[in-house]
Amino acid sequence: MISSDSNAQVKELVKLQKNARERRKKQLFISEGIKLTKEAALYGKLEKIYVAESFYEKAEETVKQWIEEYPYEEVADTVFSGISETVTPQGILGLVKMPSYHLEEILNDERKSIILLDDLRDPGNLGTIMRTAEGAGMSGVVMSRGSVDLFNPKVVRSTMGAIFRVPFYYADDLAEVIEQTKAKGIPVYGTMMQGSVVYDEPDYCTGAGIVIGNEANGLSQEVIGHLTGAVRIPMEGNLESLNAAVSAAILMYEITRQKRKKLS
């Protein structure tokens, strides 16, 4: 039983929750809740389980048996609440190895449908985009180094497990990745309001890359210079823009719609 906040394991877990540099250094992150922790186990990424004392005491026998299949530690409730990043912790979290992918895995995927993020900063947006990318059947998600950390606790929770299933890659030079994507015969479109066509006009049937810009500033000039073209989502009312995750979802599902229609 871990009963002190000064325990070395507790201190390390807190660091992993709060510090992206620590996560990168250790190549570890935290899963919160039984569903996400079970997903980590399913994909062979679960290192250890930490379970609150009250959760373990009340858990069904099948849950206890599952927990005991892995290295685990019981943690006093007061200590566990200091580790958790959620307002109402479920009482279980996992120490998880980061998945990793090569850019070539995404570029060579037969679906040829890629979402690229140019300094996306909001954790909720990134988590939602990862989740939607799985639903829309995208090849993967490519992020600029200026984008939010994929293993931020808020991002991890909002992916709903897609973090273990959707290939991803952090690019040192997003413009270079766009050029590599086009070299594979995949056109790359950016979402912009000016100088663009309506999003459903281009032909995405043979694949496409879609670039979503920063929530406040949109696409960077460097990225704009490498696009195949720009697309816009028409809007009524006085809105200036849509939420980044909503825009990404519309474009991803348009790619899917066109491909499905072609096959029908």
Coordinates of C-alpha atoms in Angstrom, one line a residue:
M1 CA 0.0 0.0 0.0
I2 CA 1.3 3.4 -1.0
S3 CA 0.2 5.8 1.7
S4 CA 2.4 8.9 1.3
D5 CA 2.6 11.7 -1.2
S6 CA 6.4 11.5 -0.9
N7 CA 6.6 8.0 -2.3
A8 CA 9.0 7.9 -5.3
Q9 CA 6.4 6.3 -7.5
V10 CA 3.8 8.9 -6.7
K11 CA 6.3 11.7 -7.4
E12 CA 7.1 10.1 -10.8
L13 CA 3.4 9.7 -11.7
V14 CA 2.7 13.3 -10.9
K15 CA 5.6 14.4 -13.1
L16 CA 4.3 12.3 -16.0
Q17 CA 0.9 13.8 -15.6
K18 CA 2.1 17.4 -15.6
N19 CA 5.3 17.5 -17.7
A20 CA 5.5 16.7 -21.4
R21 CA 9.3 16.7 -21.3
E22 CA 9.2 14.0 -18.6
R23 CA 6.8 11.9 -20.7
R24 CA 9.1 12.2 -23.7
K25 CA 12.2 11.4 -21.7
K26 CA 10.6 8.2 -20.2
Q27 CA 8.4 7.4 -23.2
L28 CA 5.6 6.8 -20.7
F29 CA 2.2 8.4 -20.0
I30 CA -0.8 7.9 -17.8
S31 CA -4.1 6.3 -18.7
E32 CA -7.0 7.1 -16.3
G33 CA -10.0 4.9 -15.8
I34 CA -10.6 1.2 -16.3
K35 CA -11.7 1.5 -20.0
L36 CA -8.6 3.3 -21.2
T37 CA -6.3 1.2 -19.0
K38 CA -7.8 -2.0 -20.4
E39 CA -7.2 -0.6 -23.9
A40 CA -3.5 0.0 -23.0
A41 CA -3.3 -3.6 -21.9
L42 CA -5.1 -4.9 -25.0
Y43 CA -2.4 -3.2 -27.2
G44 CA 0.5 -4.4 -25.1
K45 CA 1.4 -1.0 -23.7
L46 CA 0.4 -1.4 -20.0
E47 CA 3.4 -1.4 -17.7
K48 CA 1.8 -1.1 -14.3
I49 CA -1.6 -0.4 -12.6
Y50 CA -2.2 1.9 -9.7
V51 CA -5.5 1.4 -7.9
A52 CA -7.2 3.4 -5.2
E53 CA -7.7 1.4 -2.0
S54 CA -11.5 2.0 -2.0
F55 CA -11.8 1.0 -5.7
Y56 CA -10.0 -2.2 -5.1
E57 CA -12.0 -3.1 -2.1
K58 CA -15.3 -2.6 -3.9
A59 CA -14.2 -4.0 -7.3
E60 CA -16.0 -7.1 -8.7
E61 CA -14.0 -10.3 -8.6
T62 CA -13.4 -10.3 -12.4
V63 CA -11.9 -6.8 -12.2
K64 CA -9.7 -7.8 -9.3
Q65 CA -8.5 -10.9 -11.3
W66 CA -7.7 -8.6 -14.3
I67 CA -5.8 -6.2 -12.2
E68 CA -3.8 -9.0 -10.6
E69 CA -2.6 -10.2 -14.0
Y70 CA -0.3 -7.1 -14.1
P71 CA 2.1 -5.5 -11.7
Y72 CA 0.0 -3.3 -9.5
E73 CA 0.0 -1.1 -6.4
E74 CA -2.7 -0.2 -4.1
V75 CA -2.8 3.5 -3.2
A76 CA -4.5 5.3 -0.3
D77 CA -7.5 7.3 -1.6
T78 CA -6.1 10.7 -0.5
V79 CA -2.8 10.0 -2.3
F80 CA -4.6 8.7 -5.4
S81 CA -6.6 11.9 -5.7
G82 CA -3.4 13.9 -5.9
I83 CA -2.1 11.7 -8.8
S84 CA -5.3 11.9 -10.8
E85 CA -6.0 14.7 -13.2
T86 CA -9.8 14.2 -13.3
V87 CA -12.2 15.9 -11.0
T88 CA -13.9 12.6 -9.9
P89 CA -11.3 9.9 -10.3
Q90 CA -12.5 6.4 -11.1
G91 CA -9.8 5.0 -8.8
I92 CA -7.6 3.3 -11.4
L93 CA -4.8 4.4 -13.7
G94 CA -2.1 2.8 -15.7
L95 CA 1.5 3.5 -16.4
V96 CA 1.7 3.1 -20.2
K97 CA 4.4 2.9 -22.9
M98 CA 4.0 5.4 -25.7
P99 CA 3.1 3.9 -29.1
S100 CA 5.3 5.1 -31.9
Y101 CA 5.1 5.1 -35.7
H102 CA 7.3 6.1 -38.7
L103 CA 6.1 8.7 -41.2
E104 CA 6.4 6.1 -44.0
E105 CA 3.7 4.0 -42.3
I106 CA 1.3 6.8 -42.7
L107 CA 2.4 7.9 -46.2
N108 CA 2.4 4.3 -47.5
D109 CA -1.0 3.4 -46.1
E110 CA -3.4 2.3 -48.9
R111 CA -6.2 4.6 -47.9
K112 CA -4.0 7.7 -48.6
S113 CA -6.0 9.9 -46.3
I114 CA -4.0 12.1 -43.9
I115 CA -4.9 14.9 -41.5
L116 CA -2.0 17.3 -40.8
L117 CA -2.1 19.8 -37.9
D118 CA -0.2 23.1 -38.1
D119 CA 0.5 24.2 -34.5
L120 CA -2.8 23.0 -33.1
R121 CA -2.8 24.0 -29.4
D122 CA -6.1 22.9 -27.8
P123 CA -5.9 19.4 -26.1
G124 CA -9.6 18.8 -26.6
N125 CA -9.3 19.6 -30.3
L126 CA -6.4 17.1 -30.8
G127 CA -8.2 14.4 -28.8
T128 CA -11.4 14.8 -30.9
I129 CA -9.4 14.8 -34.1
M130 CA -7.7 11.6 -33.2
R131 CA -11.0 10.0 -32.3
T132 CA -12.6 11.2 -35.5
A133 CA -9.6 10.1 -37.6
E134 CA -10.3 6.6 -36.5
G135 CA -14.0 6.8 -37.3
A136 CA -13.4 8.3 -40.7
G137 CA -10.7 5.7 -41.6
M138 CA -7.8 8.0 -42.0
S139 CA -4.3 6.8 -42.6
G140 CA -2.9 8.8 -39.7
V141 CA -2.4 12.2 -38.1
V142 CA 0.7 14.3 -38.6
M143 CA 1.4 17.1 -36.2
S144 CA 3.9 20.0 -36.3
R145 CA 6.3 20.2 -33.3
G146 CA 4.4 23.3 -32.1
S147 CA 1.2 21.3 -31.7
V148 CA -0.1 20.2 -28.3
D149 CA 1.4 17.1 -26.7
L150 CA -0.6 14.0 -27.8
F151 CA 0.0 12.5 -24.3
N152 CA -1.3 15.4 -22.4
P153 CA -3.8 13.9 -19.9
K154 CA -6.7 15.9 -21.4
V155 CA -5.8 14.7 -25.0
V156 CA -5.4 11.1 -23.9
R157 CA -8.9 11.1 -22.2
S158 CA -10.6 12.7 -25.2
T159 CA -9.2 10.2 -27.7
M160 CA -11.4 7.5 -26.1
G161 CA -8.7 4.9 -26.9
A162 CA -8.0 6.1 -30.5
I163 CA -4.5 7.0 -29.3
F164 CA -3.7 3.3 -29.4
R165 CA -5.1 2.7 -32.9
V166 CA -4.5 5.8 -35.1
P167 CA -0.9 6.2 -36.4
F168 CA 0.6 9.5 -35.6
Y169 CA 3.8 11.4 -36.3
Y170 CA 5.4 14.7 -35.0
A171 CA 7.1 16.5 -37.9
D172 CA 10.1 18.8 -37.4
D173 CA 9.2 20.4 -40.7
L174 CA 5.5 20.2 -41.7
A175 CA 6.1 21.8 -45.0
E176 CA 8.6 19.1 -45.9
V177 CA 6.0 16.4 -44.9
I178 CA 3.5 18.1 -47.2
E179 CA 6.0 17.8 -50.1
Q180 CA 6.6 14.1 -49.3
T181 CA 2.9 13.5 -49.2
K182 CA 2.5 15.2 -52.6
A183 CA 5.4 13.1 -54.0
K184 CA 3.3 10.0 -53.2
G185 CA 0.6 11.3 -55.5
I186 CA -1.6 12.6 -52.6
P187 CA -2.9 16.2 -53.0
V188 CA -2.8 18.3 -49.9
Y189 CA -5.4 20.9 -49.1
G190 CA -5.5 23.5 -46.4
T191 CA -8.6 25.0 -44.8
M192 CA -8.7 28.7 -45.5
M193 CA -11.4 31.4 -46.0
Q194 CA -9.7 33.4 -48.7
G195 CA -8.7 32.2 -52.2
S196 CA -10.3 28.8 -51.7
V197 CA -13.0 26.6 -53.2
V198 CA -15.8 24.9 -51.3
Y199 CA -14.6 21.8 -49.4
D200 CA -16.6 19.3 -51.4
E201 CA -15.4 20.5 -54.9
P202 CA -12.0 18.7 -55.1
D203 CA -11.8 15.0 -55.9
Y204 CA -10.6 13.1 -52.9
C205 CA -11.4 9.6 -54.2
T206 CA -7.7 8.7 -54.7
G207 CA -6.8 10.1 -51.3
A208 CA -6.0 13.5 -49.8
G209 CA -4.1 15.3 -47.1
I210 CA -6.0 18.0 -45.2
V211 CA -4.1 20.6 -43.1
I212 CA -5.9 22.2 -40.2
G213 CA -4.3 25.4 -38.8
N214 CA -3.8 27.0 -35.4
E215 CA -7.0 27.9 -33.6
A216 CA -6.1 31.6 -33.4
N217 CA -3.9 32.2 -36.4
G218 CA -4.9 29.6 -39.0
L219 CA -2.3 28.2 -41.4
S220 CA 1.2 29.4 -41.3
Q221 CA 2.5 31.2 -44.4
E222 CA 5.2 28.5 -44.8
V223 CA 2.6 25.8 -45.0
I224 CA 0.4 27.7 -47.4
G225 CA 3.2 27.9 -49.9
H226 CA 3.3 24.1 -50.2
L227 CA -0.4 23.3 -50.6
T228 CA -2.0 21.8 -53.6
G229 CA -5.0 24.1 -53.0
A230 CA -7.1 25.7 -50.3
V231 CA -10.7 24.8 -49.3
R232 CA -13.3 26.5 -47.3
I233 CA -16.4 25.4 -45.4
P234 CA -19.3 27.8 -46.2
M235 CA -21.1 29.3 -43.2
E236 CA -24.2 31.3 -42.6
G237 CA -24.6 33.9 -40.0
N238 CA -21.8 36.1 -38.7
L239 CA -19.3 33.4 -37.8
E240 CA -15.7 33.9 -38.8
S241 CA -14.7 30.3 -38.4
L242 CA -15.6 26.9 -37.1
N243 CA -13.9 25.0 -34.3
A244 CA -10.7 23.3 -35.6
A245 CA -11.9 19.8 -34.6
V246 CA -15.3 20.4 -36.3
S247 CA -13.6 21.6 -39.5
A248 CA -11.3 18.6 -39.5
A249 CA -14.3 16.2 -39.0
I250 CA -16.2 17.7 -41.9
L251 CA -13.2 17.3 -44.2
M252 CA -12.3 13.8 -43.1
Y253 CA -15.9 12.6 -43.6
E254 CA -16.1 14.3 -47.0
I255 CA -13.1 12.2 -48.1
T256 CA -14.8 9.1 -46.7
R257 CA -18.1 10.0 -48.4
Q258 CA -16.5 10.5 -51.8
K259 CA -14.7 7.2 -51.6
R260 CA -17.9 5.4 -50.5
K261 CA -19.9 6.9 -53.3
K262 CA -17.3 5.9 -55.9
L263 CA -17.5 2.3 -54.7
S264 CA -21.3 2.2 -54.7

